[in-house]
């Protein structure tokens, strides 16, 4: 694309901040839109939408906590319409793999944007180091309603590389990238990989939704966020995503990052070291 000016929604978040960094490294004019960003943006305040969109030619669209939550598809469709009216012609949407509730949002973008790319992602590896599973990992007990289901965890850095290319390069318009990591792992496998990398024992404890909600409440995750996540996990962790695709490798031009490499890299920066309180 020429004369590209990119809007990154959630530009201070996990995927957005990585995309912003890559765009700026390329010298691409980039606008960070988030609750705390330079361009204030709130999904529930439509008066903030136009200021964020105006003047952009492409936008990265993500919704937190999850695209599959009730009412989100309608909001995404309204946002896509507003973007098109302001000549933001290229939209790159982050979606969730195996989430039926997210398909309506995908369809809304596909039917509206002049150029669209869908990045339908498997679980993020970084959920264990940057999000709601960091607290349980630090406690040494992963309490999740996941049974023995296997998941091909994707490294967010790989996803961000693909999204950045989709925003500014040719060849991604009209493409749905269903991205996964290169290997299937159960939560028992995840616990073993993190244990080996961090040099401490992490165990996986299969749980009910209620037990998961109670556990993450210890880390300040609100019930209104945790309960829908638990219900989503119970829905999608039924084996439907227990397969690996070649989409990430194809888009990256190299193998996708293995979970073991992510775990070693993350352990090296000390994020999984238990916090030791000083004693008087």
CSV table of C-alpha atoms in Angstrom, one decimal:
chain,number,residue,atom,x,y,z
A,1,UNK,CA,0.0,0.0,0.0
A,2,UNK,CA,1.1,3.6,-0.7
A,3,UNK,CA,0.3,6.6,1.6
A,4,UNK,CA,-0.5,4.1,4.4
A,5,UNK,CA,-1.6,5.5,7.7
A,6,UNK,CA,-2.6,2.7,10.1
A,7,UNK,CA,-5.0,2.7,13.0
A,8,UNK,CA,-4.3,0.1,15.7
A,9,UNK,CA,-7.2,-0.6,18.0
A,10,UNK,CA,-6.0,-1.8,21.4
A,11,UNK,CA,-2.6,-0.5,20.4
A,12,UNK,CA,-1.3,-0.7,24.0
A,13,UNK,CA,-2.5,-4.3,24.4
A,14,UNK,CA,-0.8,-7.6,23.8
A,15,UNK,CA,-1.3,-7.9,20.1
A,16,UNK,CA,-1.7,-4.2,19.3
A,17,UNK,CA,1.5,-3.1,21.0
A,18,UNK,CA,3.5,-5.6,19.0
A,19,UNK,CA,1.9,-4.5,15.8
A,20,UNK,CA,2.6,-0.9,16.6
A,21,UNK,CA,6.2,-1.6,17.2
A,22,UNK,CA,6.6,-3.4,13.9
A,23,UNK,CA,4.8,-0.7,11.9
A,24,UNK,CA,6.9,2.0,13.4
A,25,UNK,CA,10.1,0.0,12.7
A,26,UNK,CA,9.0,0.1,9.1
A,27,UNK,CA,8.4,3.9,9.3
A,28,UNK,CA,4.7,3.5,8.8
A,29,UNK,CA,2.6,6.4,10.3
A,30,UNK,CA,0.7,4.7,13.1
A,31,UNK,CA,-2.1,5.8,15.3
A,32,UNK,CA,-2.6,4.0,18.7
A,33,UNK,CA,-6.2,3.9,19.8
A,34,UNK,CA,-7.1,2.5,23.2
A,35,UNK,CA,-8.6,3.6,26.5
A,36,UNK,CA,-5.2,5.0,27.4
A,37,UNK,CA,-3.7,5.6,24.0
A,38,UNK,CA,-3.0,8.9,22.1
A,39,UNK,CA,-6.3,8.5,20.3
A,40,UNK,CA,-8.9,7.7,23.0
A,41,UNK,CA,-11.1,4.9,21.9
A,42,UNK,CA,-13.9,3.0,23.6
A,43,UNK,CA,-16.1,0.4,22.0
A,44,UNK,CA,-19.0,1.4,24.2
A,45,UNK,CA,-18.6,5.1,23.3
A,46,UNK,CA,-19.3,5.6,19.6
A,47,UNK,CA,-18.4,9.3,19.9
A,48,UNK,CA,-14.8,8.2,20.0
A,49,UNK,CA,-14.9,6.2,16.8
A,50,UNK,CA,-14.6,9.0,14.1
A,51,UNK,CA,-11.6,10.7,15.6
A,52,UNK,CA,-9.7,7.4,15.7
A,53,UNK,CA,-10.7,6.4,12.2
A,54,UNK,CA,-10.4,9.7,10.3
A,55,UNK,CA,-7.3,9.9,8.1
A,56,UNK,CA,-6.4,6.2,8.4
A,57,UNK,CA,-6.2,4.0,5.3
A,58,UNK,CA,-6.1,0.7,7.2
A,59,UNK,CA,-7.1,-0.5,10.7
A,60,UNK,CA,-6.3,-3.5,13.0
A,61,UNK,CA,-9.5,-4.4,14.7
A,62,UNK,CA,-9.6,-6.4,17.9
A,63,UNK,CA,-12.1,-6.6,20.7
A,64,UNK,CA,-11.4,-7.5,24.4
A,65,UNK,CA,-12.3,-9.7,26.2
A,66,UNK,CA,-13.6,-11.8,23.3
A,67,UNK,CA,-15.2,-11.4,19.9
A,68,UNK,CA,-17.7,-14.1,20.7
A,69,UNK,CA,-19.4,-12.3,23.5
A,70,UNK,CA,-23.1,-11.4,23.0
A,71,UNK,CA,-23.7,-8.1,21.1
A,72,UNK,CA,-20.2,-7.8,19.8
A,73,UNK,CA,-20.9,-8.8,16.2
A,74,UNK,CA,-23.4,-6.0,15.8
A,75,UNK,CA,-20.9,-3.5,17.2
A,76,UNK,CA,-18.2,-4.7,14.9
A,77,UNK,CA,-20.5,-4.4,11.9
A,78,UNK,CA,-21.4,-0.9,12.9
A,79,UNK,CA,-17.7,0.0,13.3
A,80,UNK,CA,-16.9,-1.6,9.9
A,81,UNK,CA,-19.6,0.5,8.2
A,82,UNK,CA,-18.3,3.7,9.9
A,83,UNK,CA,-14.7,2.8,8.8
A,84,UNK,CA,-15.9,2.4,5.2
A,85,UNK,CA,-17.7,5.7,5.2
A,86,UNK,CA,-14.5,7.4,6.3
A,87,UNK,CA,-12.5,5.7,3.6
A,88,UNK,CA,-10.7,3.3,5.9
A,89,UNK,CA,-10.7,0.6,3.2
A,90,UNK,CA,-8.5,-2.1,4.7
A,91,UNK,CA,-9.6,-3.9,7.9
A,92,UNK,CA,-7.6,-6.7,9.6
A,93,UNK,CA,-9.8,-8.5,12.1
A,94,UNK,CA,-8.5,-10.6,15.0
A,95,UNK,CA,-10.9,-13.5,15.5
A,96,UNK,CA,-10.9,-16.7,17.5
A,97,UNK,CA,-10.6,-20.2,16.2
A,98,UNK,CA,-13.5,-22.5,16.7
A,99,UNK,CA,-15.7,-19.7,18.1
A,100,UNK,CA,-19.1,-19.8,16.5
A,101,UNK,CA,-20.0,-16.5,18.1
A,102,UNK,CA,-17.1,-14.8,16.3
A,103,UNK,CA,-18.3,-15.8,12.8
A,104,UNK,CA,-20.9,-13.1,12.7
A,105,UNK,CA,-18.2,-10.5,13.4
A,106,UNK,CA,-16.1,-12.0,10.6
A,107,UNK,CA,-19.0,-11.9,8.2
A,108,UNK,CA,-19.8,-8.2,9.1
A,109,UNK,CA,-16.2,-7.2,8.2
A,110,UNK,CA,-16.1,-9.4,5.1
A,111,UNK,CA,-19.4,-7.8,3.8
A,112,UNK,CA,-18.4,-4.2,4.5
A,113,UNK,CA,-14.7,-3.6,4.1
A,114,UNK,CA,-13.3,-2.9,0.7
A,115,UNK,CA,-10.3,-5.0,1.6
A,116,UNK,CA,-10.4,-7.4,4.6
A,117,UNK,CA,-8.2,-10.0,6.2
A,118,UNK,CA,-9.3,-12.3,9.0
A,119,UNK,CA,-6.7,-13.7,11.4
A,120,UNK,CA,-8.5,-16.5,13.1
A,121,UNK,CA,-6.3,-17.5,16.0
A,122,UNK,CA,-5.8,-20.4,18.2
A,123,UNK,CA,-5.0,-19.8,21.9
A,124,UNK,CA,-2.1,-17.4,22.6
A,125,UNK,CA,0.9,-18.9,24.3
A,126,UNK,CA,1.3,-15.6,26.1
A,127,UNK,CA,-1.9,-16.2,28.0
A,128,UNK,CA,0.4,-17.9,30.5
A,129,UNK,CA,2.8,-14.9,30.9
A,130,UNK,CA,0.9,-11.8,30.0
A,131,UNK,CA,-2.8,-12.4,30.8
A,132,UNK,CA,-5.3,-14.2,33.0
A,133,UNK,CA,-3.2,-17.3,33.4
A,134,UNK,CA,0.0,-15.6,34.7
A,135,UNK,CA,-1.3,-15.6,38.3
A,136,UNK,CA,-2.1,-19.4,38.3
A,137,UNK,CA,1.3,-20.1,36.7
A,138,UNK,CA,3.1,-18.1,39.4
A,139,UNK,CA,1.1,-20.1,42.0
A,140,UNK,CA,2.2,-23.3,40.3
A,141,UNK,CA,-1.4,-24.5,39.6
A,142,UNK,CA,-3.2,-24.1,36.3
A,143,UNK,CA,-6.8,-24.4,37.2
A,144,UNK,CA,-8.8,-24.7,33.9
A,145,UNK,CA,-11.9,-26.4,32.6
A,146,UNK,CA,-9.9,-27.9,29.7
A,147,UNK,CA,-9.9,-31.7,30.4
A,148,UNK,CA,-7.3,-33.4,28.3
A,149,UNK,CA,-8.0,-31.5,25.1
A,150,UNK,CA,-5.0,-30.5,23.0
A,151,UNK,CA,-4.5,-27.1,21.6
A,152,UNK,CA,-1.9,-25.7,19.0
A,153,UNK,CA,-0.9,-22.6,20.9
A,154,UNK,CA,0.2,-19.6,18.7
A,155,UNK,CA,3.0,-17.2,19.7
A,156,UNK,CA,1.7,-13.7,19.7
A,157,UNK,CA,4.9,-12.4,18.0
A,158,UNK,CA,4.1,-14.6,15.1
A,159,UNK,CA,0.5,-13.4,14.9
A,160,UNK,CA,1.7,-9.7,15.1
A,161,UNK,CA,4.1,-10.3,12.2
A,162,UNK,CA,1.3,-11.7,10.1
A,163,UNK,CA,-1.1,-8.9,11.0
A,164,UNK,CA,1.5,-6.2,10.3
A,165,UNK,CA,2.0,-7.6,6.8
A,166,UNK,CA,-1.7,-7.8,6.2
A,167,UNK,CA,-2.1,-4.1,7.1
A,168,UNK,CA,0.6,-2.8,4.8
A,169,UNK,CA,1.5,-5.4,2.2
A,170,UNK,CA,-0.2,-6.8,-0.9
A,171,UNK,CA,-1.4,-10.5,-1.0
A,172,UNK,CA,-3.5,-10.6,2.2
A,173,UNK,CA,-6.8,-8.9,1.0
A,174,UNK,CA,-9.7,-11.3,1.0
A,175,UNK,CA,-7.7,-13.9,2.9
A,176,UNK,CA,-8.6,-15.8,6.1
A,177,UNK,CA,-5.5,-16.9,7.9
A,178,UNK,CA,-6.4,-19.6,10.5
A,179,UNK,CA,-3.2,-19.5,12.5
A,180,UNK,CA,-1.9,-22.1,14.9
A,181,UNK,CA,1.4,-23.2,16.4
A,182,UNK,CA,3.2,-26.2,15.0
A,183,UNK,CA,2.3,-28.7,17.7
A,184,UNK,CA,-0.7,-29.9,19.7
A,185,UNK,CA,-0.3,-29.7,23.5
A,186,UNK,CA,-2.6,-30.6,26.4
A,187,UNK,CA,-2.6,-28.5,29.5
A,188,UNK,CA,-0.6,-31.2,31.1
A,189,UNK,CA,2.0,-30.7,28.3
A,190,UNK,CA,1.9,-27.0,28.8
A,191,UNK,CA,2.6,-27.4,32.5
A,192,UNK,CA,5.5,-29.7,31.8
A,193,UNK,CA,7.0,-27.3,29.2
A,194,UNK,CA,6.8,-24.3,31.6
A,195,UNK,CA,8.1,-26.4,34.4
A,196,UNK,CA,11.1,-27.4,32.4
A,197,UNK,CA,11.8,-23.8,31.2
A,198,UNK,CA,11.2,-22.1,34.5
A,199,UNK,CA,13.0,-24.7,36.7
A,200,UNK,CA,10.0,-25.1,39.0
A,201,UNK,CA,7.0,-27.4,39.3
A,202,UNK,CA,3.8,-26.2,37.6
A,203,UNK,CA,0.8,-28.6,37.7
A,204,UNK,CA,-2.4,-28.6,35.7
A,205,UNK,CA,-5.6,-29.1,37.7
A,206,UNK,CA,-8.7,-29.8,35.5
A,207,UNK,CA,-11.6,-27.8,37.0
A,208,UNK,CA,-15.1,-26.8,36.7
A,209,UNK,CA,-16.0,-23.3,35.4
A,210,UNK,CA,-16.8,-22.2,38.9
A,211,UNK,CA,-13.4,-23.3,40.2
A,212,UNK,CA,-11.7,-21.4,37.4
A,213,UNK,CA,-13.6,-18.2,38.1
A,214,UNK,CA,-12.8,-18.5,41.8
A,215,UNK,CA,-9.1,-19.1,41.1
A,216,UNK,CA,-8.6,-16.1,38.7
A,217,UNK,CA,-10.6,-13.9,41.1
A,218,UNK,CA,-7.5,-14.1,43.3
A,219,UNK,CA,-5.7,-12.1,40.6
A,220,UNK,CA,-8.4,-9.5,40.4
A,221,UNK,CA,-10.1,-10.8,37.3
A,222,UNK,CA,-13.7,-9.6,37.6
A,223,UNK,CA,-16.5,-12.2,37.8
A,224,UNK,CA,-18.2,-10.5,34.8
A,225,UNK,CA,-15.1,-11.2,32.7
A,226,UNK,CA,-14.1,-14.6,34.1
A,227,UNK,CA,-17.5,-16.3,33.9
A,228,UNK,CA,-18.0,-15.7,30.1
A,229,UNK,CA,-14.4,-16.8,29.5
A,230,UNK,CA,-15.1,-20.0,31.5
A,231,UNK,CA,-18.2,-20.7,29.4
A,232,UNK,CA,-16.3,-20.0,26.2
A,233,UNK,CA,-13.6,-22.5,27.3
A,234,UNK,CA,-16.1,-25.1,28.1
A,235,UNK,CA,-17.6,-24.7,24.7
A,236,UNK,CA,-14.5,-24.6,22.5
A,237,UNK,CA,-12.2,-26.9,24.4
A,238,UNK,CA,-14.1,-30.0,23.1
A,239,UNK,CA,-11.5,-31.1,20.6
A,240,UNK,CA,-12.7,-29.0,17.7
A,241,UNK,CA,-9.4,-27.1,17.5
A,242,UNK,CA,-7.2,-30.2,18.0
A,243,UNK,CA,-5.5,-29.8,14.7
A,244,UNK,CA,-2.6,-27.8,13.2
A,245,UNK,CA,-2.8,-25.7,10.1
A,246,UNK,CA,-0.1,-24.5,7.8
A,247,UNK,CA,-1.5,-20.9,7.5
A,248,UNK,CA,1.0,-19.3,10.0
A,249,UNK,CA,4.0,-20.9,8.3
A,250,UNK,CA,2.7,-20.0,4.9
A,251,UNK,CA,2.1,-16.3,5.9
A,252,UNK,CA,5.4,-16.0,7.8
A,253,UNK,CA,7.6,-17.8,5.2
A,254,UNK,CA,9.1,-19.8,8.1
A,255,UNK,CA,8.0,-22.3,10.7
A,256,UNK,CA,5.7,-21.0,13.4
A,257,UNK,CA,7.3,-20.7,16.8
A,258,UNK,CA,7.0,-23.8,19.0
A,259,UNK,CA,5.6,-23.5,22.5
A,260,UNK,CA,8.9,-24.8,24.0
A,261,UNK,CA,10.8,-21.9,22.4
A,262,UNK,CA,8.2,-19.4,23.8
A,263,UNK,CA,8.6,-21.0,27.2
A,264,UNK,CA,12.4,-20.8,27.2
A,265,UNK,CA,12.4,-17.2,26.0
A,266,UNK,CA,9.8,-16.2,28.6
A,267,UNK,CA,11.5,-18.0,31.5
A,268,UNK,CA,14.8,-16.2,30.6
A,269,UNK,CA,13.3,-12.8,31.5
A,270,UNK,CA,12.2,-14.0,34.9
A,271,UNK,CA,8.5,-13.4,34.6
A,272,UNK,CA,7.7,-16.9,36.0
A,273,UNK,CA,9.8,-16.4,39.1
A,274,UNK,CA,7.5,-16.4,42.2
A,275,UNK,CA,7.4,-13.0,43.8
A,276,UNK,CA,9.2,-13.1,47.1
A,277,UNK,CA,8.0,-10.7,49.7
A,278,UNK,CA,10.7,-8.9,51.7
A,279,UNK,CA,10.5,-9.5,55.5
A,280,UNK,CA,11.3,-6.9,58.1
